[in-house]
Amino acid sequence: MSLIKAVMFDLDGVIVDTSNHHYLSWKKLCLELGYNLTETGNEFIKGLSREDSFLKIIDMANISFSEEKFKEYLIKKNSYYLNLIGTITPKNILPGVQSLLGYLKKKSVKISLCSSSKNAKLVLKKLDLISFFDFIIDGNDIKMSKPNPEIFLTASKKLKTEPRDCLVFEDSQSGIDAANNAGMIVVGIGNKNKLKNSEYCFPDFLKIPDHLKKHFFNEEI
Ligand code: BG6
Ligand code: MG
């Protein structure tokens, strides 16, 4: 009997390294606006919606724009991003992700994508992963950006699973906070010295399977 009934995956930085593509696109736009967005600054916007990311950048850079310019810059950032992801293929899927998805399918665990990105379906299609997911929720479907728990709570309702029976994989602090706010078990993917409030944290998916099978699926290892 599995302890976990549904697994929710973030996309950027969890399934594929497009968090870097987002960073490079914001960095390019910021340089045009006279602001140097560093990797440290990027940690504050990681996981946020496009709009909230830009609001945070505006705050960090101490600049301001008309609403018209704001929208114009968001379109520009997205065009930089679309250009960068133009060449991604299944080869860009992060190591260990496909075998974990296969394992969860065999276990009949429900799988959801919970991404703040409005480009999530496009990216999943490019990666040829759409068929693994029972439910996909992205930036087009939610009103409140992570760390608000809306995205995870919506997915758990859709999958008819209690939040406490859901496991979330997240690489951003805002995503980890959102999963905790939803009352779910969260596994951080990344540097455990940088990610706070995740009970479990692994540098990547290659280190996870045994731990996951033993602790969340009651398997003897
Ligand atoms: C998240 C990324 O998944 O999606 C953020 O972590 C990004 O960095 C956000 O800003 C929104 O993405 P998009 O594709 O809608 O601009
Ligand atoms: Mg992410």
PDB file of C-alpha atoms and ligand atoms in Angstrom:
ATOM      1  CA  MET A   1       0.000   0.000   0.000  1.00  0.00           C
ATOM      2  CA  SER A   2       1.537   3.348  -1.078  1.00  0.00           C
ATOM      3  CA  LEU A   3       1.713   6.134   1.456  1.00  0.00           C
ATOM      4  CA  ILE A   4       1.695   8.619  -1.390  1.00  0.00           C
ATOM      5  CA  LYS A   5      -1.287   8.726  -3.729  1.00  0.00           C
ATOM      6  CA  ALA A   6      -0.336  11.610  -6.016  1.00  0.00           C
ATOM      7  CA  VAL A   7       2.893  13.231  -7.088  1.00  0.00           C
ATOM      8  CA  MET A   8       3.114  16.820  -8.310  1.00  0.00           C
ATOM      9  CA  PHE A   9       6.023  17.976 -10.405  1.00  0.00           C
ATOM     10  CA  ASP A  10       7.150  21.522 -10.956  1.00  0.00           C
ATOM     11  CA  LEU A  11       8.538  21.915 -14.495  1.00  0.00           C
ATOM     12  CA  ASP A  12      11.321  24.483 -14.813  1.00  0.00           C
ATOM     13  CA  GLY A  13      14.382  23.301 -12.898  1.00  0.00           C
ATOM     14  CA  VAL A  14      12.768  19.988 -11.925  1.00  0.00           C
ATOM     15  CA  ILE A  15      11.882  18.156 -15.142  1.00  0.00           C
ATOM     16  CA  VAL A  16      14.070  20.232 -17.442  1.00  0.00           C
ATOM     17  CA  ASP A  17      16.701  22.902 -16.899  1.00  0.00           C
ATOM     18  CA  THR A  18      14.628  25.714 -18.401  1.00  0.00           C
ATOM     19  CA  SER A  19      15.001  27.704 -15.175  1.00  0.00           C
ATOM     20  CA  ASN A  20      18.320  28.744 -16.664  1.00  0.00           C
ATOM     21  CA  HIS A  21      16.599  29.801 -19.894  1.00  0.00           C
ATOM     22  CA  HIS A  22      14.204  31.962 -17.843  1.00  0.00           C
ATOM     23  CA  TYR A  23      17.157  33.481 -15.998  1.00  0.00           C
ATOM     24  CA  LEU A  24      19.074  34.276 -19.199  1.00  0.00           C
ATOM     25  CA  SER A  25      15.969  35.866 -20.763  1.00  0.00           C
ATOM     26  CA  TRP A  26      15.327  38.062 -17.730  1.00  0.00           C
ATOM     27  CA  LYS A  27      19.035  38.944 -17.565  1.00  0.00           C
ATOM     28  CA  LYS A  28      19.020  40.082 -21.199  1.00  0.00           C
ATOM     29  CA  LEU A  29      15.938  42.245 -20.670  1.00  0.00           C
ATOM     30  CA  CYS A  30      17.323  43.652 -17.421  1.00  0.00           C
ATOM     31  CA  LEU A  31      20.608  44.634 -19.069  1.00  0.00           C
ATOM     32  CA  GLU A  32      18.615  46.584 -21.666  1.00  0.00           C
ATOM     33  CA  LEU A  33      16.907  48.331 -18.745  1.00  0.00           C
ATOM     34  CA  GLY A  34      20.253  49.107 -17.090  1.00  0.00           C
ATOM     35  CA  TYR A  35      19.981  46.532 -14.306  1.00  0.00           C
ATOM     36  CA  ASN A  36      22.324  43.620 -13.668  1.00  0.00           C
ATOM     37  CA  LEU A  37      20.229  40.642 -12.560  1.00  0.00           C
ATOM     38  CA  THR A  38      22.597  38.298 -10.724  1.00  0.00           C
ATOM     39  CA  GLU A  39      22.121  34.611  -9.886  1.00  0.00           C
ATOM     40  CA  THR A  40      21.474  35.670  -6.282  1.00  0.00           C
ATOM     41  CA  GLY A  41      18.753  38.061  -7.455  1.00  0.00           C
ATOM     42  CA  ASN A  42      17.339  35.332  -9.652  1.00  0.00           C
ATOM     43  CA  GLU A  43      16.709  33.129  -6.585  1.00  0.00           C
ATOM     44  CA  PHE A  44      14.075  35.673  -5.481  1.00  0.00           C
ATOM     45  CA  ILE A  45      12.106  35.410  -8.726  1.00  0.00           C
ATOM     46  CA  LYS A  46      12.477  31.659  -9.377  1.00  0.00           C
ATOM     47  CA  GLY A  47       9.090  29.936  -9.490  1.00  0.00           C
ATOM     48  CA  LEU A  48       7.063  33.161  -9.584  1.00  0.00           C
ATOM     49  CA  SER A  49       4.661  33.933 -12.428  1.00  0.00           C
ATOM     50  CA  ARG A  50       5.965  36.081 -15.285  1.00  0.00           C
ATOM     51  CA  GLU A  51       4.165  39.163 -13.920  1.00  0.00           C
ATOM     52  CA  ASP A  52       5.268  38.634 -10.312  1.00  0.00           C
ATOM     53  CA  SER A  53       8.850  37.990 -11.445  1.00  0.00           C
ATOM     54  CA  PHE A  54       8.944  41.333 -13.215  1.00  0.00           C
ATOM     55  CA  LEU A  55       7.332  43.137 -10.265  1.00  0.00           C
ATOM     56  CA  LYS A  56      10.053  41.691  -8.026  1.00  0.00           C
ATOM     57  CA  ILE A  57      12.767  42.768 -10.501  1.00  0.00           C
ATOM     58  CA  ILE A  58      11.295  46.289 -10.641  1.00  0.00           C
ATOM     59  CA  ASP A  59      11.422  46.364  -6.860  1.00  0.00           C
ATOM     60  CA  MET A  60      15.015  45.068  -6.681  1.00  0.00           C
ATOM     61  CA  ALA A  61      16.174  47.449  -9.429  1.00  0.00           C
ATOM     62  CA  ASN A  62      14.216  50.348  -7.974  1.00  0.00           C
ATOM     63  CA  ILE A  63      12.758  51.333 -11.355  1.00  0.00           C
ATOM     64  CA  SER A  64       9.206  51.976 -12.549  1.00  0.00           C
ATOM     65  CA  PHE A  65       7.226  51.813 -15.799  1.00  0.00           C
ATOM     66  CA  SER A  66       3.820  52.657 -17.205  1.00  0.00           C
ATOM     67  CA  GLU A  67       1.397  49.729 -17.452  1.00  0.00           C
ATOM     68  CA  GLU A  68       1.851  49.759 -21.217  1.00  0.00           C
ATOM     69  CA  LYS A  69       5.641  49.464 -20.967  1.00  0.00           C
ATOM     70  CA  PHE A  70       5.272  46.767 -18.288  1.00  0.00           C
ATOM     71  CA  LYS A  71       3.224  44.628 -20.674  1.00  0.00           C
ATOM     72  CA  GLU A  72       5.572  45.368 -23.563  1.00  0.00           C
ATOM     73  CA  TYR A  73       8.596  44.161 -21.532  1.00  0.00           C
ATOM     74  CA  LEU A  74       6.790  40.977 -20.507  1.00  0.00           C
ATOM     75  CA  ILE A  75       6.178  40.185 -24.186  1.00  0.00           C
ATOM     76  CA  LYS A  76       9.839  40.919 -24.918  1.00  0.00           C
ATOM     77  CA  LYS A  77      11.056  38.616 -22.110  1.00  0.00           C
ATOM     78  CA  ASN A  78       8.820  35.858 -23.380  1.00  0.00           C
ATOM     79  CA  SER A  79      10.131  36.245 -26.925  1.00  0.00           C
ATOM     80  CA  TYR A  80      13.709  35.883 -25.617  1.00  0.00           C
ATOM     81  CA  TYR A  81      12.615  32.779 -23.689  1.00  0.00           C
ATOM     82  CA  LEU A  82      10.799  31.206 -26.652  1.00  0.00           C
ATOM     83  CA  ASN A  83      13.867  31.773 -28.741  1.00  0.00           C
ATOM     84  CA  LEU A  84      16.085  30.014 -26.176  1.00  0.00           C
ATOM     85  CA  ILE A  85      13.788  26.987 -25.797  1.00  0.00           C
ATOM     86  CA  GLY A  86      13.403  26.635 -29.559  1.00  0.00           C
ATOM     87  CA  THR A  87      15.951  23.847 -29.705  1.00  0.00           C
ATOM     88  CA  ILE A  88      15.021  21.786 -26.639  1.00  0.00           C
ATOM     89  CA  THR A  89      14.307  18.093 -27.179  1.00  0.00           C
ATOM     90  CA  PRO A  90      13.787  15.025 -24.927  1.00  0.00           C
ATOM     91  CA  LYS A  91      17.586  15.034 -24.502  1.00  0.00           C
ATOM     92  CA  ASN A  92      17.114  18.031 -22.205  1.00  0.00           C
ATOM     93  CA  ILE A  93      15.030  16.082 -19.679  1.00  0.00           C
ATOM     94  CA  LEU A  94      16.992  16.076 -16.419  1.00  0.00           C
ATOM     95  CA  PRO A  95      18.633  12.768 -15.417  1.00  0.00           C
ATOM     96  CA  GLY A  96      16.408  10.349 -13.521  1.00  0.00           C
ATOM     97  CA  VAL A  97      13.114  12.056 -14.364  1.00  0.00           C
ATOM     98  CA  GLN A  98      11.894   9.611 -17.018  1.00  0.00           C
ATOM     99  CA  SER A  99      12.620   6.511 -14.925  1.00  0.00           C
ATOM    100  CA  LEU A 100      10.838   8.058 -11.930  1.00  0.00           C
ATOM    101  CA  LEU A 101       7.788   8.866 -14.073  1.00  0.00           C
ATOM    102  CA  GLY A 102       7.789   5.269 -15.335  1.00  0.00           C
ATOM    103  CA  TYR A 103       8.042   3.927 -11.763  1.00  0.00           C
ATOM    104  CA  LEU A 104       5.118   6.097 -10.584  1.00  0.00           C
ATOM    105  CA  LYS A 105       2.993   4.974 -13.542  1.00  0.00           C
ATOM    106  CA  LYS A 106       3.659   1.331 -12.685  1.00  0.00           C
ATOM    107  CA  LYS A 107       2.607   2.044  -9.105  1.00  0.00           C
ATOM    108  CA  SER A 108      -0.631   3.667 -10.394  1.00  0.00           C
ATOM    109  CA  VAL A 109       0.229   6.865  -8.553  1.00  0.00           C
ATOM    110  CA  LYS A 110      -1.502   9.903 -10.026  1.00  0.00           C
ATOM    111  CA  ILE A 111       0.856  12.420 -11.596  1.00  0.00           C
ATOM    112  CA  SER A 112       0.264  16.136 -12.024  1.00  0.00           C
ATOM    113  CA  LEU A 113       2.295  18.971 -13.467  1.00  0.00           C
ATOM    114  CA  CYS A 114       2.045  22.134 -11.359  1.00  0.00           C
ATOM    115  CA  SER A 115       3.952  24.868 -13.162  1.00  0.00           C
ATOM    116  CA  SER A 116       3.599  28.663 -13.009  1.00  0.00           C
ATOM    117  CA  SER A 117       4.699  28.863 -16.630  1.00  0.00           C
ATOM    118  CA  LYS A 118       2.268  29.765 -19.393  1.00  0.00           C
ATOM    119  CA  ASN A 119       4.637  27.884 -21.722  1.00  0.00           C
ATOM    120  CA  ALA A 120       4.467  24.632 -19.734  1.00  0.00           C
ATOM    121  CA  LYS A 121       2.420  22.607 -22.243  1.00  0.00           C
ATOM    122  CA  LEU A 122       4.647  23.723 -25.092  1.00  0.00           C
ATOM    123  CA  VAL A 123       7.749  22.613 -23.157  1.00  0.00           C
ATOM    124  CA  LEU A 124       6.194  19.256 -22.172  1.00  0.00           C
ATOM    125  CA  LYS A 125       5.276  18.645 -25.815  1.00  0.00           C
ATOM    126  CA  LYS A 126       8.828  19.359 -26.908  1.00  0.00           C
ATOM    127  CA  LEU A 127      10.031  16.881 -24.277  1.00  0.00           C
ATOM    128  CA  ASP A 128       7.459  14.310 -25.382  1.00  0.00           C
ATOM    129  CA  LEU A 129       6.241  13.844 -21.791  1.00  0.00           C
ATOM    130  CA  ILE A 130       2.581  14.921 -21.995  1.00  0.00           C
ATOM    131  CA  SER A 131       1.221  11.358 -21.808  1.00  0.00           C
ATOM    132  CA  PHE A 132       2.696  10.749 -18.325  1.00  0.00           C
ATOM    133  CA  PHE A 133       0.483  13.363 -16.702  1.00  0.00           C
ATOM    134  CA  ASP A 134      -3.042  12.767 -15.399  1.00  0.00           C
ATOM    135  CA  PHE A 135      -3.514  16.495 -14.918  1.00  0.00           C
ATOM    136  CA  ILE A 136      -1.608  19.543 -16.099  1.00  0.00           C
ATOM    137  CA  ILE A 137      -2.029  22.895 -14.411  1.00  0.00           C
ATOM    138  CA  ASP A 138       0.007  25.866 -15.578  1.00  0.00           C
ATOM    139  CA  GLY A 139       0.286  29.629 -15.414  1.00  0.00           C
ATOM    140  CA  ASN A 140      -2.814  30.055 -17.574  1.00  0.00           C
ATOM    141  CA  ASP A 141      -5.014  28.291 -15.002  1.00  0.00           C
ATOM    142  CA  ILE A 142      -4.142  29.991 -11.731  1.00  0.00           C
ATOM    143  CA  LYS A 143      -4.807  33.415 -10.257  1.00  0.00           C
ATOM    144  CA  MET A 144      -2.280  33.454  -7.435  1.00  0.00           C
ATOM    145  CA  SER A 145       1.388  32.750  -8.000  1.00  0.00           C
ATOM    146  CA  LYS A 146       3.454  30.424  -5.777  1.00  0.00           C
ATOM    147  CA  PRO A 147       4.052  30.693  -2.757  1.00  0.00           C
ATOM    148  CA  ASN A 148       0.247  30.773  -2.702  1.00  0.00           C
ATOM    149  CA  PRO A 149      -0.884  27.112  -2.500  1.00  0.00           C
ATOM    150  CA  GLU A 150      -3.649  27.559  -5.137  1.00  0.00           C
ATOM    151  CA  ILE A 151      -1.847  25.566  -7.844  1.00  0.00           C
ATOM    152  CA  PHE A 152      -1.248  22.518  -5.626  1.00  0.00           C
ATOM    153  CA  LEU A 153      -4.653  22.572  -3.956  1.00  0.00           C
ATOM    154  CA  THR A 154      -6.361  22.792  -7.351  1.00  0.00           C
ATOM    155  CA  ALA A 155      -4.386  19.755  -8.576  1.00  0.00           C
ATOM    156  CA  SER A 156      -5.153  17.698  -5.449  1.00  0.00           C
ATOM    157  CA  LYS A 157      -8.881  18.446  -5.826  1.00  0.00           C
ATOM    158  CA  LYS A 158      -8.782  17.524  -9.486  1.00  0.00           C
ATOM    159  CA  LEU A 159      -6.993  14.247  -8.662  1.00  0.00           C
ATOM    160  CA  LYS A 160      -9.410  13.631  -5.747  1.00  0.00           C
ATOM    161  CA  THR A 161      -6.480  13.203  -3.357  1.00  0.00           C
ATOM    162  CA  GLU A 162      -6.039  14.714   0.111  1.00  0.00           C
ATOM    163  CA  PRO A 163      -3.117  17.203   0.300  1.00  0.00           C
ATOM    164  CA  ARG A 164      -1.418  15.108   3.024  1.00  0.00           C
ATOM    165  CA  ASP A 165      -1.223  12.190   0.550  1.00  0.00           C
ATOM    166  CA  CYS A 166       0.516  14.300  -2.098  1.00  0.00           C
ATOM    167  CA  LEU A 167       4.256  14.578  -2.703  1.00  0.00           C
ATOM    168  CA  VAL A 168       5.676  17.641  -4.466  1.00  0.00           C
ATOM    169  CA  PHE A 169       8.996  18.051  -6.282  1.00  0.00           C
ATOM    170  CA  GLU A 170      10.152  21.680  -6.360  1.00  0.00           C
ATOM    171  CA  ASP A 171      13.390  23.548  -7.058  1.00  0.00           C
ATOM    172  CA  SER A 172      12.379  27.070  -6.007  1.00  0.00           C
ATOM    173  CA  GLN A 173      11.821  28.546  -2.566  1.00  0.00           C
ATOM    174  CA  SER A 174       8.451  29.967  -3.649  1.00  0.00           C
ATOM    175  CA  GLY A 175       7.406  26.491  -4.849  1.00  0.00           C
ATOM    176  CA  ILE A 176       8.553  24.780  -1.643  1.00  0.00           C
ATOM    177  CA  ASP A 177       6.655  27.369   0.397  1.00  0.00           C
ATOM    178  CA  ALA A 178       3.540  26.874  -1.777  1.00  0.00           C
ATOM    179  CA  ALA A 179       3.641  23.094  -1.259  1.00  0.00           C
ATOM    180  CA  ASN A 180       4.093  23.530   2.498  1.00  0.00           C
ATOM    181  CA  ASN A 181       1.236  26.042   2.536  1.00  0.00           C
ATOM    182  CA  ALA A 182      -0.900  23.394   0.796  1.00  0.00           C
ATOM    183  CA  GLY A 183      -0.065  20.885   3.568  1.00  0.00           C
ATOM    184  CA  MET A 184       1.793  18.521   1.221  1.00  0.00           C
ATOM    185  CA  ILE A 185       5.069  16.633   1.591  1.00  0.00           C
ATOM    186  CA  VAL A 186       7.763  18.455  -0.343  1.00  0.00           C
ATOM    187  CA  VAL A 187      11.055  17.271  -1.756  1.00  0.00           C
ATOM    188  CA  GLY A 188      13.449  20.070  -2.702  1.00  0.00           C
ATOM    189  CA  ILE A 189      15.570  19.575  -5.790  1.00  0.00           C
ATOM    190  CA  GLY A 190      18.807  21.555  -5.537  1.00  0.00           C
ATOM    191  CA  ASN A 191      21.215  22.848  -2.943  1.00  0.00           C
ATOM    192  CA  LYS A 192      19.969  22.070   0.569  1.00  0.00           C
ATOM    193  CA  ASN A 193      21.930  25.003   1.989  1.00  0.00           C
ATOM    194  CA  LYS A 194      19.949  27.368  -0.225  1.00  0.00           C
ATOM    195  CA  LEU A 195      16.471  25.814  -0.035  1.00  0.00           C
ATOM    196  CA  LYS A 196      14.687  26.307   3.273  1.00  0.00           C
ATOM    197  CA  ASN A 197      11.737  24.444   4.767  1.00  0.00           C
ATOM    198  CA  SER A 198      11.949  21.260   2.717  1.00  0.00           C
ATOM    199  CA  GLU A 199      12.150  18.205   4.927  1.00  0.00           C
ATOM    200  CA  TYR A 200      13.815  16.264   2.120  1.00  0.00           C
ATOM    201  CA  CYS A 201      16.276  17.776  -0.331  1.00  0.00           C
ATOM    202  CA  PHE A 202      18.313  16.128  -3.081  1.00  0.00           C
ATOM    203  CA  PRO A 203      20.717  17.613  -5.629  1.00  0.00           C
ATOM    204  CA  ASP A 204      18.947  15.759  -8.471  1.00  0.00           C
ATOM    205  CA  PHE A 205      16.655  12.803  -9.230  1.00  0.00           C
ATOM    206  CA  LEU A 206      19.479  10.276  -9.453  1.00  0.00           C
ATOM    207  CA  LYS A 207      19.779  10.251  -5.672  1.00  0.00           C
ATOM    208  CA  ILE A 208      16.064   9.909  -4.980  1.00  0.00           C
ATOM    209  CA  PRO A 209      14.655   6.523  -6.071  1.00  0.00           C
ATOM    210  CA  ASP A 210      15.795   4.296  -3.170  1.00  0.00           C
ATOM    211  CA  HIS A 211      14.817   6.826  -0.546  1.00  0.00           C
ATOM    212  CA  LEU A 212      11.472   7.390  -2.233  1.00  0.00           C
ATOM    213  CA  LYS A 213      10.689   3.691  -2.609  1.00  0.00           C
ATOM    214  CA  LYS A 214      11.583   2.962   1.015  1.00  0.00           C
ATOM    215  CA  HIS A 215       9.956   5.912   2.754  1.00  0.00           C
ATOM    216  CA  PHE A 216       6.999   6.759   0.549  1.00  0.00           C
ATOM    217  CA  PHE A 217       6.139   3.439  -1.061  1.00  0.00           C
ATOM    218  CA  ASN A 218       7.046   1.042   1.771  1.00  0.00           C
ATOM    219  CA  GLU A 219       9.373  -1.027  -0.401  1.00  0.00           C
ATOM    220  CA  GLU A 220      12.261  -3.061   0.940  1.00  0.00           C
ATOM    221  CA  ILE A 221      15.537  -1.806  -0.558  1.00  0.00           C
TER     222      ILE A 221
HETATM  223  C1  BG6 B   1       8.131  29.183 -13.559  1.00  0.00           C
HETATM  224  C2  BG6 B   1       9.574  29.582 -13.557  1.00  0.00           C
HETATM  225  O1  BG6 B   1       8.006  27.801 -13.733  1.00  0.00           O
HETATM  226  O2  BG6 B   1       7.412  29.846 -14.590  1.00  0.00           O
HETATM  227  C3  BG6 B   1       9.699  31.090 -13.481  1.00  0.00           C
HETATM  228  O3  BG6 B   1      10.218  29.003 -12.434  1.00  0.00           O
HETATM  229  C4  BG6 B   1       8.907  31.727 -14.614  1.00  0.00           C
HETATM  230  O4  BG6 B   1      11.050  31.460 -13.535  1.00  0.00           O
HETATM  231  C5  BG6 B   1       7.458  31.266 -14.522  1.00  0.00           C
HETATM  232  O5  BG6 B   1       8.958  33.146 -14.510  1.00  0.00           O
HETATM  233  C6  BG6 B   1       6.557  31.864 -15.598  1.00  0.00           C
HETATM  234  O6  BG6 B   1       6.927  31.364 -16.854  1.00  0.00           O
HETATM  235  P1  BG6 B   1       6.358  31.889 -18.257  1.00  0.00           P
HETATM  236  O7  BG6 B   1       6.822  30.850 -19.230  1.00  0.00           O
HETATM  237  O8  BG6 B   1       4.869  31.947 -18.129  1.00  0.00           O
HETATM  238  O9  BG6 B   1       6.955  33.229 -18.484  1.00  0.00           O
HETATM  239 MG    MG B   2      10.958  25.474 -10.859  1.00  0.00          MG
END
